[in-house]
XYZ file of C-alpha atoms in Angstrom:
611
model
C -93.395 30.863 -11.655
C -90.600 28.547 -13.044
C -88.286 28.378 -15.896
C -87.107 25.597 -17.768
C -83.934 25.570 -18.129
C -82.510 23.016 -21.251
C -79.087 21.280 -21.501
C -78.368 18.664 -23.963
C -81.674 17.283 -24.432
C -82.615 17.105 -20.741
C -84.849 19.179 -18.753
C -84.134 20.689 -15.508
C -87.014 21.995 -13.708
C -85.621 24.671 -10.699
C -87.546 26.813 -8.448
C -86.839 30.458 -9.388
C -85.377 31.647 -5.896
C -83.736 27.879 -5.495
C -82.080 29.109 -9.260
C -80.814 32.470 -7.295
C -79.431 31.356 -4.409
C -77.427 28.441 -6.238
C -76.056 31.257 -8.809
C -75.240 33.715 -5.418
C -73.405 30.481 -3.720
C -71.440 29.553 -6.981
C -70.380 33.167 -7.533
C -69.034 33.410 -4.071
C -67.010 29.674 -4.386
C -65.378 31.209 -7.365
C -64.020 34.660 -5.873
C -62.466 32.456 -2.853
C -61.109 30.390 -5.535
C -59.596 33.217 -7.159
C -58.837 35.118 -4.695
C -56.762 31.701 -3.052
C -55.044 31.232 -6.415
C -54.016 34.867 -6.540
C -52.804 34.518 -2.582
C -50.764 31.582 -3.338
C -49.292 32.911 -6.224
C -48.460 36.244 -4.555
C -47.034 33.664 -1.755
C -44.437 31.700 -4.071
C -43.650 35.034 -5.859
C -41.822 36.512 -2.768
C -38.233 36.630 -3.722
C -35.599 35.967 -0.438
C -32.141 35.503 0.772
C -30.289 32.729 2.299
C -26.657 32.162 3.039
C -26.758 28.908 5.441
C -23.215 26.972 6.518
C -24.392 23.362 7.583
C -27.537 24.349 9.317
C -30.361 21.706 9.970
C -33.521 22.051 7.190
C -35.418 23.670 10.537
C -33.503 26.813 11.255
C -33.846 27.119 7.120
C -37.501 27.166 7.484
C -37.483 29.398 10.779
C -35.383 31.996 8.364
C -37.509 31.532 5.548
C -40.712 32.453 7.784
C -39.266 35.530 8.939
C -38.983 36.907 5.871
C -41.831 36.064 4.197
C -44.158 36.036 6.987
C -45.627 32.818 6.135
C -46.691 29.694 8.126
C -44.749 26.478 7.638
C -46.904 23.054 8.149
C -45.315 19.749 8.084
C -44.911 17.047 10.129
C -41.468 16.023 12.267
C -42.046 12.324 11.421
C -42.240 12.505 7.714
C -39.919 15.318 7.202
C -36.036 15.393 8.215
C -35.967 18.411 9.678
C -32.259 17.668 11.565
C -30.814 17.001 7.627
C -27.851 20.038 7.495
C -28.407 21.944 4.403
C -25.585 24.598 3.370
C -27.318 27.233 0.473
C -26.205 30.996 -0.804
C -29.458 32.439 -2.403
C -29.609 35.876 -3.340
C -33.300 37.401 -4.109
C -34.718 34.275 -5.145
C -38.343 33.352 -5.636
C -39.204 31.461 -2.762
C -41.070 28.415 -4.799
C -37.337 28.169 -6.374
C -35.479 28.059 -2.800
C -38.061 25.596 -1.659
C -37.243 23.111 -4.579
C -33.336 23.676 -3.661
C -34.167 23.121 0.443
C -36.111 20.383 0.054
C -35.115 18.256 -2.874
C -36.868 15.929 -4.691
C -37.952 13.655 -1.573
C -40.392 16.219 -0.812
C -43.640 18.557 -2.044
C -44.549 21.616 -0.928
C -48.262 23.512 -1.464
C -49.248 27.027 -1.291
C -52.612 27.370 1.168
C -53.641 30.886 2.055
C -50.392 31.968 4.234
C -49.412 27.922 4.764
C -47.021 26.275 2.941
C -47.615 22.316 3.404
C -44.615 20.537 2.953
C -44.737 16.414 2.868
C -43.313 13.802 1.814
C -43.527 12.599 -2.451
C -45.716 10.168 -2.623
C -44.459 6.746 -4.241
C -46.897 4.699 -6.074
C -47.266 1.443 -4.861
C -47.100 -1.234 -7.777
C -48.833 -3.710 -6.014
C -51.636 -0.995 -5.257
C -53.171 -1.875 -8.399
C -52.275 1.422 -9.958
C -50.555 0.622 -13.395
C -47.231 1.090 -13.810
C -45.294 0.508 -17.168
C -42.587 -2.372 -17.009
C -39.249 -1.791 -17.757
C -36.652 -5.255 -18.380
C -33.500 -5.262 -17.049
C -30.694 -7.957 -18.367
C -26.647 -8.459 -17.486
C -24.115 -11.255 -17.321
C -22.880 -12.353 -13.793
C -19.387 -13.348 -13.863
C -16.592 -13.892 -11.196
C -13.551 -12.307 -10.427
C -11.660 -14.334 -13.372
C -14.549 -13.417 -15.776
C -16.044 -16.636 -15.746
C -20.111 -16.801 -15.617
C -21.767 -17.811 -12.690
C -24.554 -20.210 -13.370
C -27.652 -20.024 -11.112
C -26.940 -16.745 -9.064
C -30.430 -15.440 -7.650
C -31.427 -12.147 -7.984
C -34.819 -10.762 -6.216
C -35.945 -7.249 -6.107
C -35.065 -6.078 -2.778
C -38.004 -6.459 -0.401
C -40.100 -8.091 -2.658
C -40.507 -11.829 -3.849
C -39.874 -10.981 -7.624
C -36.879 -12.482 -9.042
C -35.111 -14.599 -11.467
C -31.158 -16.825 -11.472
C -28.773 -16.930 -14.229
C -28.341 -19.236 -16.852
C -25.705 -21.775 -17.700
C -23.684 -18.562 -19.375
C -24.333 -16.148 -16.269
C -27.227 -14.088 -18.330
C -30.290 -13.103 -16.705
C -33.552 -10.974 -17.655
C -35.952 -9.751 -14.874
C -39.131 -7.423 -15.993
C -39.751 -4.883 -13.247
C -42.574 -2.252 -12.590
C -40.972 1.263 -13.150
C -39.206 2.656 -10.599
C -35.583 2.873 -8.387
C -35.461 -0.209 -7.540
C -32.646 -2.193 -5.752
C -31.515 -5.636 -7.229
C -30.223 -8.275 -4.664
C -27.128 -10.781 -6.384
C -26.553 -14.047 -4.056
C -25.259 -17.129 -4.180
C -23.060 -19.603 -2.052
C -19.563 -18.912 -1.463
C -19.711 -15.298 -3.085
C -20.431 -11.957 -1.496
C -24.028 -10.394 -1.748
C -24.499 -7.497 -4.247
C -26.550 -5.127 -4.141
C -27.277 -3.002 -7.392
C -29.762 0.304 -7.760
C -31.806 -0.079 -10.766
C -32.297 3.590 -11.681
C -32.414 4.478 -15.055
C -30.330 1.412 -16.156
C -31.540 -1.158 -18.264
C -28.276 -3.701 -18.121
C -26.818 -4.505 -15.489
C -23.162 -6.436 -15.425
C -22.183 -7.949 -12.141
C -19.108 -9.189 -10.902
C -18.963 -11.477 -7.810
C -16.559 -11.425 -4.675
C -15.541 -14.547 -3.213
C -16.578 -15.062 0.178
C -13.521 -14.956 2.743
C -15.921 -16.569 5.513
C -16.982 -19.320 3.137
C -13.289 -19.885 1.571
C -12.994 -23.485 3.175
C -16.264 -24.403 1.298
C -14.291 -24.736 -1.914
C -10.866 -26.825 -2.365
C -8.822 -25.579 -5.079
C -6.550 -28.742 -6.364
C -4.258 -27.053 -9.525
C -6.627 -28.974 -11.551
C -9.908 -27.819 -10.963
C -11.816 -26.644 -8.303
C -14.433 -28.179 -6.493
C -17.081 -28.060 -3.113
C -15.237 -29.513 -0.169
C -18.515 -31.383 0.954
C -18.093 -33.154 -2.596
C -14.181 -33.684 -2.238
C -13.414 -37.122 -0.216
C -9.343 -36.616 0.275
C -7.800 -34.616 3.067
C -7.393 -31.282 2.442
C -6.469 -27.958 4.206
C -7.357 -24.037 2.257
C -5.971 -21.314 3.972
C -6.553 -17.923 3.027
C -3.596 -15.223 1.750
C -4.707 -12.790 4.240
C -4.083 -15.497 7.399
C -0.497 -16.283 5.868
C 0.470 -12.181 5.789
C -1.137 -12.387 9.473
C 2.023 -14.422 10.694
C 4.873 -12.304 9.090
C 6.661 -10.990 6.027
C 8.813 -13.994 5.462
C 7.588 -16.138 3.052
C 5.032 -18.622 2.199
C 6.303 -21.418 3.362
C 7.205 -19.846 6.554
C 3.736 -19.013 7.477
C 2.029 -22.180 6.467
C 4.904 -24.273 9.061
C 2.998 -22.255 11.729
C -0.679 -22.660 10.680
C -1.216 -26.429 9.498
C 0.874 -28.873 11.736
C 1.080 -31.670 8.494
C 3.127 -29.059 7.207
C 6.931 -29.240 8.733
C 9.818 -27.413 8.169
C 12.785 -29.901 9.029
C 15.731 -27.716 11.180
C 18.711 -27.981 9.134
C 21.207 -26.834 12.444
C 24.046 -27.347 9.919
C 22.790 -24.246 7.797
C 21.558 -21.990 10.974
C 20.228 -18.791 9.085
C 21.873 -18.735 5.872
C 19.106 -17.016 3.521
C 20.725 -19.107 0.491
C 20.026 -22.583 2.113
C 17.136 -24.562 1.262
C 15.104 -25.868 3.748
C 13.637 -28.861 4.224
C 9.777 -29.276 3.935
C 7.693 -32.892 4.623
C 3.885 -33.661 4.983
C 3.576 -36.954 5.295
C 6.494 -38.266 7.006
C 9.951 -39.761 5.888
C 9.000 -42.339 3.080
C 11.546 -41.492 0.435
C 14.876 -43.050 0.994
C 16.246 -43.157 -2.598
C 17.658 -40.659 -5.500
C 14.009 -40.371 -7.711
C 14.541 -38.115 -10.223
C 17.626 -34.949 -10.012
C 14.999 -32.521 -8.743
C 14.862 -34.022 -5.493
C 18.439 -35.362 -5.402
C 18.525 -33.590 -1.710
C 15.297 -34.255 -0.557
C 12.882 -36.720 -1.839
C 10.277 -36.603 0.880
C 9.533 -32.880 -0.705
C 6.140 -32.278 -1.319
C 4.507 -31.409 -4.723
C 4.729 -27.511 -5.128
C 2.027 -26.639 -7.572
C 1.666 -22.749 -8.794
C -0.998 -21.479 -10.882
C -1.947 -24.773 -12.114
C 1.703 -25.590 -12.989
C 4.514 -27.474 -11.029
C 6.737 -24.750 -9.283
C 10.616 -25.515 -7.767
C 10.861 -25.270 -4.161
C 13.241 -22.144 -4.946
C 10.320 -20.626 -7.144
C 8.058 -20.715 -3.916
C 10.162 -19.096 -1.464
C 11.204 -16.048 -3.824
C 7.424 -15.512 -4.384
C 5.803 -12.324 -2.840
C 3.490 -13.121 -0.679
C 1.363 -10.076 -0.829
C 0.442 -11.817 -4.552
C -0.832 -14.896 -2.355
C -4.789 -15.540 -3.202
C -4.796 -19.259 -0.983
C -2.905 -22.364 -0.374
C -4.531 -25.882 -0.553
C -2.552 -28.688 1.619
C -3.734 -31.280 -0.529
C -2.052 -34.146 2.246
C -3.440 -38.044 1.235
C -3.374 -40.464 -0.968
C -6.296 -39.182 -3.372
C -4.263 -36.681 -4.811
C -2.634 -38.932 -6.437
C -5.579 -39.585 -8.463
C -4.264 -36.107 -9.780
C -0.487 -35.543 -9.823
C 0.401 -39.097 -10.567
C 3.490 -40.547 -8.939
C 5.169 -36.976 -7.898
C 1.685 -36.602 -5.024
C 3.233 -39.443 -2.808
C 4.499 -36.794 -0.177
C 1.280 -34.521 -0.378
C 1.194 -31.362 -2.814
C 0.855 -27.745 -2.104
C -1.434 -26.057 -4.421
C -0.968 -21.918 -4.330
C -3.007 -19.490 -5.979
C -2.186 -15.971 -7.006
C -4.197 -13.254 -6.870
C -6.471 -12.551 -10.244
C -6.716 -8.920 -11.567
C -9.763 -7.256 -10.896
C -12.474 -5.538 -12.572
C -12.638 -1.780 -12.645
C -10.419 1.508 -13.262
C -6.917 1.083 -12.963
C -6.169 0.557 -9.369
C -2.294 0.459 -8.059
C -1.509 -1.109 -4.686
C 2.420 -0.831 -2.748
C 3.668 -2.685 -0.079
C 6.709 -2.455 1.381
C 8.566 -3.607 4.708
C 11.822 -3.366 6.550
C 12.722 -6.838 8.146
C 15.748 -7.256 10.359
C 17.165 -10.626 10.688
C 19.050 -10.329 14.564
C 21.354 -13.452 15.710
C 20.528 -14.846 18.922
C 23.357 -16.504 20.865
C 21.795 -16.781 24.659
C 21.492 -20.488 23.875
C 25.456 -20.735 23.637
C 27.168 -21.242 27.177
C 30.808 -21.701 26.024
C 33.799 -21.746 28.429
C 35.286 -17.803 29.069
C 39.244 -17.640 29.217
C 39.987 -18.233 32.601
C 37.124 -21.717 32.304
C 38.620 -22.873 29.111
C 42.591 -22.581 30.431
C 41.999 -24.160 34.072
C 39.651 -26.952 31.570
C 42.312 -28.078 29.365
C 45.212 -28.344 32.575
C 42.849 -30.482 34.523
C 42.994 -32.604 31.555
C 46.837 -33.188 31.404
C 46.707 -30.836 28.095
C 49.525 -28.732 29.691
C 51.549 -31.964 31.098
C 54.018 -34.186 29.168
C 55.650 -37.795 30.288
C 59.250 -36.276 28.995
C 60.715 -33.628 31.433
C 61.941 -31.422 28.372
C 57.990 -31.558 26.947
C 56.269 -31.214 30.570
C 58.796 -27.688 31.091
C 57.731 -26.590 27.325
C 53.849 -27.049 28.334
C 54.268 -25.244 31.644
C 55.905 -22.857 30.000
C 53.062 -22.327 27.333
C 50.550 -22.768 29.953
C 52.362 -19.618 32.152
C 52.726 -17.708 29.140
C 48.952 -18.509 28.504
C 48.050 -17.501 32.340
C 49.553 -14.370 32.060
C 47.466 -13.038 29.196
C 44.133 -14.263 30.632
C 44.986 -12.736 33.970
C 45.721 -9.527 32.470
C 42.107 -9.391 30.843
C 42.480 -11.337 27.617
C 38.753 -12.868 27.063
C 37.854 -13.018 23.195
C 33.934 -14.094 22.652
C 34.591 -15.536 19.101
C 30.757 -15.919 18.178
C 29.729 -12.689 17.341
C 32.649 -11.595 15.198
C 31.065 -13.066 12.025
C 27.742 -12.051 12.732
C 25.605 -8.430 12.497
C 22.430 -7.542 12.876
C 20.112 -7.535 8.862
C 18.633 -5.139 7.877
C 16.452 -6.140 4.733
C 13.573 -4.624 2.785
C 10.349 -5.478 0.779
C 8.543 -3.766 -2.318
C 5.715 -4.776 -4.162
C 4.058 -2.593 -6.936
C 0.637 -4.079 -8.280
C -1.432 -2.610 -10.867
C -5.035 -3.693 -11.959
C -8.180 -3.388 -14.149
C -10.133 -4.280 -16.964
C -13.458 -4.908 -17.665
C -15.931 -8.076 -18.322
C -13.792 -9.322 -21.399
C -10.094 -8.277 -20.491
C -8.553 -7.959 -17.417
C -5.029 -7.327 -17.047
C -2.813 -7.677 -14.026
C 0.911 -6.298 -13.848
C 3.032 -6.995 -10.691
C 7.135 -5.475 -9.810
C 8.473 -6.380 -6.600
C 12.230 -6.904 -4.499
C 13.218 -8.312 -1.867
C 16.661 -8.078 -0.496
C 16.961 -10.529 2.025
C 20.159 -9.243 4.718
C 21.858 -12.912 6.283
C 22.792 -12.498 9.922
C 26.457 -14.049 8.986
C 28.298 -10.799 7.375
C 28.683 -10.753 3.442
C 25.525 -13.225 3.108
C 22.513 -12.057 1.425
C 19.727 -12.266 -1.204
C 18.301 -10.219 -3.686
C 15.341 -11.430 -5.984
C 14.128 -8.804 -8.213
C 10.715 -10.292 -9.578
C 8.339 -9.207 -12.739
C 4.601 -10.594 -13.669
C 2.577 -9.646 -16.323
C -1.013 -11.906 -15.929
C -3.684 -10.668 -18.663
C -7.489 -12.795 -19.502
C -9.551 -11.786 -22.313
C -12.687 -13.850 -22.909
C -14.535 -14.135 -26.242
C -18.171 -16.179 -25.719
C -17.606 -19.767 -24.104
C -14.013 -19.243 -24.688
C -11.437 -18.115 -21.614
C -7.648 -17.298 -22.505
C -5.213 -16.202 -19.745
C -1.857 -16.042 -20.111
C 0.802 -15.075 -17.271
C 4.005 -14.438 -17.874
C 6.980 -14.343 -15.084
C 10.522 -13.097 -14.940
C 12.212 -13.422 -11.534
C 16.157 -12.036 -11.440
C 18.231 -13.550 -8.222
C 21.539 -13.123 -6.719
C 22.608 -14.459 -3.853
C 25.700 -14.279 -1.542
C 27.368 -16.827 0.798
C 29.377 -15.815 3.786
C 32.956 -15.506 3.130
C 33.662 -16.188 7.007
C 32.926 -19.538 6.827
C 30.553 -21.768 8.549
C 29.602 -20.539 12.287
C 30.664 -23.704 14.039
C 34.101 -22.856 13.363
C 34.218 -19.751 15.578
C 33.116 -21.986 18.458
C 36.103 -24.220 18.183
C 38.343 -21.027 19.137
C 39.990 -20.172 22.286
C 38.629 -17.452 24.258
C 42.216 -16.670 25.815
C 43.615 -15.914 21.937
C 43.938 -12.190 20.818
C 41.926 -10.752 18.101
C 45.024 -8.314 17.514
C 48.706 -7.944 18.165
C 50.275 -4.833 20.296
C 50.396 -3.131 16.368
C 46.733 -3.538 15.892
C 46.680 -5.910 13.548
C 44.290 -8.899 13.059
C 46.278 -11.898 14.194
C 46.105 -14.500 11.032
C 47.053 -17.781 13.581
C 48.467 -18.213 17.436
C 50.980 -21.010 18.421
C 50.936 -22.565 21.493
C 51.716 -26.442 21.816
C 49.397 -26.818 18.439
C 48.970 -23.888 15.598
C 45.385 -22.460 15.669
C 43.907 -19.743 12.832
C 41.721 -17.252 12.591
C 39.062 -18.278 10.145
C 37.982 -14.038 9.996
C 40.955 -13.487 8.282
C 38.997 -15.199 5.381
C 36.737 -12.372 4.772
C 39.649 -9.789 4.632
C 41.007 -11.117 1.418
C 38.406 -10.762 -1.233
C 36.613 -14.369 -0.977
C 33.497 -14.472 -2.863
C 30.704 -17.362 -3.296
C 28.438 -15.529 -5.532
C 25.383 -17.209 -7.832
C 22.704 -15.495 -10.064
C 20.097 -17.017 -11.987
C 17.191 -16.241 -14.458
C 14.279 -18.006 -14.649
C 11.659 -16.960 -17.680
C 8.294 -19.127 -17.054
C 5.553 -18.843 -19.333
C 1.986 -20.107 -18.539
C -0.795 -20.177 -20.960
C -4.367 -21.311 -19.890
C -7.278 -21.889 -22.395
C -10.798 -22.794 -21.113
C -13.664 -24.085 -23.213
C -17.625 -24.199 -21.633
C -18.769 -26.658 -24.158
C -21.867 -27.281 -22.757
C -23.571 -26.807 -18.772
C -21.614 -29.585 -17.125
C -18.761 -29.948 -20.002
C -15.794 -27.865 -19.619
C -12.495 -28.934 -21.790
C -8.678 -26.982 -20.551
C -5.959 -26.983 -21.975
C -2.329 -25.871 -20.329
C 0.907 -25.035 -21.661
C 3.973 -23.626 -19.424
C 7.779 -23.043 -20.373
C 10.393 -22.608 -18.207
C 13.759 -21.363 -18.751
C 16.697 -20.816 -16.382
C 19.966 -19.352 -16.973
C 22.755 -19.734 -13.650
C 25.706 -18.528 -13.113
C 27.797 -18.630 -10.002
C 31.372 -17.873 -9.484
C 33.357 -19.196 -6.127
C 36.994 -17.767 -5.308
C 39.206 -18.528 -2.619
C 42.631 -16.606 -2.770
C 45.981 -18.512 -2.096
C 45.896 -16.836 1.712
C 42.716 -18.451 2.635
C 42.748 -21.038 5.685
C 41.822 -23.761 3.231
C 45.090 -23.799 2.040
C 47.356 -23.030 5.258
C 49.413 -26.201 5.156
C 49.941 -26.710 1.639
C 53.722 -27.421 0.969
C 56.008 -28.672 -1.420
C 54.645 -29.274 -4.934
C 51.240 -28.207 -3.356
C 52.038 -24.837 -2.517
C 52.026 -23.565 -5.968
C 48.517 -24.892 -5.933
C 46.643 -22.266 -3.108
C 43.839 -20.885 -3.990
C 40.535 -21.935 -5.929
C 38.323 -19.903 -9.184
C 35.575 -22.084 -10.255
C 32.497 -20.041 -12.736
C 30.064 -21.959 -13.907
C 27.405 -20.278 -16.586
């Protein structure tokens, strides 16, 4: 017997008992079904407590079965079970405190009494499985907010990827997904950027320290060494710091040999005196123009893109220092003209960066300490038994020769009873100076803004000398299309102090066996022996001042126009104002004046100002 069993138009013949058995076998499939789907749903229902304190993602799991008296099935290589998890659950369906363990790198399923955890699957694009697109776009610019032309950028791990156009903008199409975007290019620092959810993407590219000496920097423009034919030197702001707190020029002396510092003995340490700086030799023997009246083998100092005095230079802080080019032949001429005979000395500043609002101190102590161990002067007893082997204490007249041997027993007395004056180190002291920079930042890809406070107060080893430069920078760049404006604007406030003891060489010209004080206590002001000799500290007693302050307001204004790919057109403007004053005084007791007489005597003392 057989039935006929119809289903859309088509006929189905099945044996009766062959009918049965298949209806028995399906009815069975279904009550394990449900009965499975009613177990697992009981399973994830089960409400428990946690409270774990950095505890690895295993002893969760170990507490989780206890409770619920499920198994746990997962494999060690595909799931971190070492990860520290910290939770506070109270009754909590266990489905929920899964999702909270676990996270969304991994799935869990409900079996029977297993839980299967493993890993989320991610869909392979290039699988074949379709994916939608999603295009991402952005501008890549550098740290001044200029674009950067023909940066690459390649999906990370993956040959997909695009470079930048002439006005940094880039579009790449990508299959959806969290992706990681790869920014490179020579001289700059590799970025790497997550994708996410983001559909633009703005970059901003790091220069890279290693590959610094790829790129010479000339004031003018700046350029690939391998395509630069003149010698040149860059050296980085962080290698100048590396050699001391000083200044700039003080650091570069000791890192590029072309670059010398000429001793100036006469001056010794005075923080007011300018030194003397040459790169290529001694070829300037003439008066050129008033700005090198002193010194006209000076290099070119060039700051910013705009000539700088060598006074400018040394008051700058250092910690603002971005590089310095040596620019030391011939070829930069081709540049500077004329003044690039003696080399120039490009320096850049450091450009604000992009972000939040970021503030960055420095400060230092520096201690300027005289060192005399090179001295070896004559003591008392040296210097008196020196000058009678040389006839000083002997006369050809008998009434002279008693006078001197008289002086010169007088003399021998006060040595012998411990009279030994070291005259060097009464003018001097040990400095103590200090160093503050304040530095704030920010901005974003059209306006960046830099604003920069620092002092220095430089302490001079000879007592009453000193310098204080109180400096103020303002440096903000806005761009607007193919257009870049910056504009920087400086104030630096000085005032310096010279010695009123006098040059140093004058201290070693006095006798050792001459008191610093009578029996009274009292600073001796001269001594007479067979000659009259003075005490030039006496000159720092009376008020003497050499005291100068100046101003200096410089304004620098930089336009750039990217006409087209390889057609850029800048313009420059800077101002510069200075205002000096100084004011010199030497009272009518000062040793300049000790043997004025007659109609001169009314004329002592000196009061020049200057403004």
């Amino acid at each position: 017997m057989e039935k006929k069993l119809e289903s859309g138009g088509i006929g189905l013949k099945i044996p009766c008992h062959k009918a049965i058995l298949a209806m028995k076998l399906t009815c069975f499939l279904m009550c394990c079904l449900l009965f499975n789907v009613q177990a697992a749903v009981k399973a994830q229902g089960q409400t428990v407590s946690l409270k774990l304190e950095q505890v690895s993602v295993a002893e969760a799991i170990r507490q989780l079965k206890e409770q619920t008296q499920l198994d746990f099935f997962f494999s060690n290589k595909q799931v971190d079970v070492d990860r520290k998890v910290s939770l506070d659950l109270q009754d909590i369906r266990l489905d929920e405190a899964l999702k909270m363990l676990l996270g969304e790198s991994y799935s869990y399923e409900f079996l029977d009494d297993i839980v299967v955890i493993k890993p989320v699957e991610v869909k392979n694009p290039e699988m074949g499985v379709p994916q939608e697109k999603v295009t991402v776009k952005g501008v890549v610019r550098d740290e001044a907010g200029n674009p950067l032309p023909g940066v690459a950028i390649l999906l990370k791990g993956k040959t997909l990827g695009t470079a930048t156009d002439s006005e940094g903008k880039y579009t790449l199409t990508l299959p959806e997904g969290n992706y990681t975007l790869v920014f490179s290019m020579l001289g700059m620092k590799v970025r790497e950027e997550v994708v996410g959810n983001r559909t633009e993407i703005n970059v901003v590219m790091q220069e890279d320290a290693t590959e610094m000496d790829e790129v010479v920097v000339t004031g003018m423009f700046t350029r690939k060494a391998n395509t630069y034919t003149g010698a040149v030197r860059t050296i980085k702001g962080e290698e100048l710091r590396t050699l001391g707190n000083g200044n700039v020029l003080n650091s570069l002396k000791n890192i590029d040999p072309s670059f010398m510092m000429v001793e100036n003995l006469a001056a010794g340490s005075d923080p007011n005196a300018l030194p003397e700086f040459q790169m290529r030799g001694q070829t300037g023997f003439t008066e050129v123009t008033s700005e090198y009246r002193e010194n006209p083998n000076q290099p070119l100092f060039i700051l910013n893109g705009f000539e700088a005095t060598l006074t400018k230079i040394l008051d700058l802080d250092m910690n603002l220092v971005e590089s310095v080019t040596l620019l030391k032949d011939a070829t930069a001429k081709a540049i500077y003209g004329a003044k690039a005979a003696n080399g120039v000395v490009v320096i850049e500043t450091k450009r604000p960066e992009k972000g939040q609002i970021k503030v960055t101190y420095t400060g230092s102590v520096d201690i300027e300490a005289p060192d005399l161990s090179s001295y070896d002067l004559c003591n008392a007893v040296e210097k008196l038994e020196a000058e009678r082997l040389a006839g000083y204490y002997s006369s050809e007249s008998v009434v002279g020769d008693l006078q001197a041997e008289q002086v010169y027993s007088r003399m021998l007395r006060e040595v012998l009873g411990g009279v030994d004056t070291y005259w060097l180190d009464k003018p001097l002291r040990v400095g103590v100076g200090h160093k503050h920079s304040l530095y704030l930042e920010g901005g974003d890809d059209y306006m960046l803004y830099g604003v920069n406070l620092s002092y220095n107060n430089v302490a001079g080893v000879m007592k009453g000398s000193g310098r204080k430069t109180l400096s103020g920078e303002i440096t903000l760049s806005y761009r607007y299309k193919n257009l870049l404006f910056r504009n920087q604007l400086m104030i630096d406030d000085n005032k310096s102090n010279d010695s009123p003891y006098g040059d140093f060489s004058l201290y070693a010209q006095l006798n050792p066996y001459n008191r610093l004080y009578d029996d009274d206590g009292k600073m001796n002001e001269w001594w007479t022996h067979l000659v009259t000799e003075y005490n030039y500290l006496n000159n720092g007693q009376i008020n003497t001042r050499f005291e100068e302050k100046y101003t200096t307001l410089t304004e620098n204004f930089y336009i750039e126009y990217q006409a087209l790919d390889n057609l850029r057109f800048t313009a420059r403007l800077g101002v510069t104002k200075t205002d000096t004053d100084s004011e010199d005084y030497k009272p009518a007791e000062h040793t300049d004046f000790i043997n004025y007489s007659g109609d001169q005597y009314a004329l002592r003392g000196t009061y020049a100002v200057q403004s």
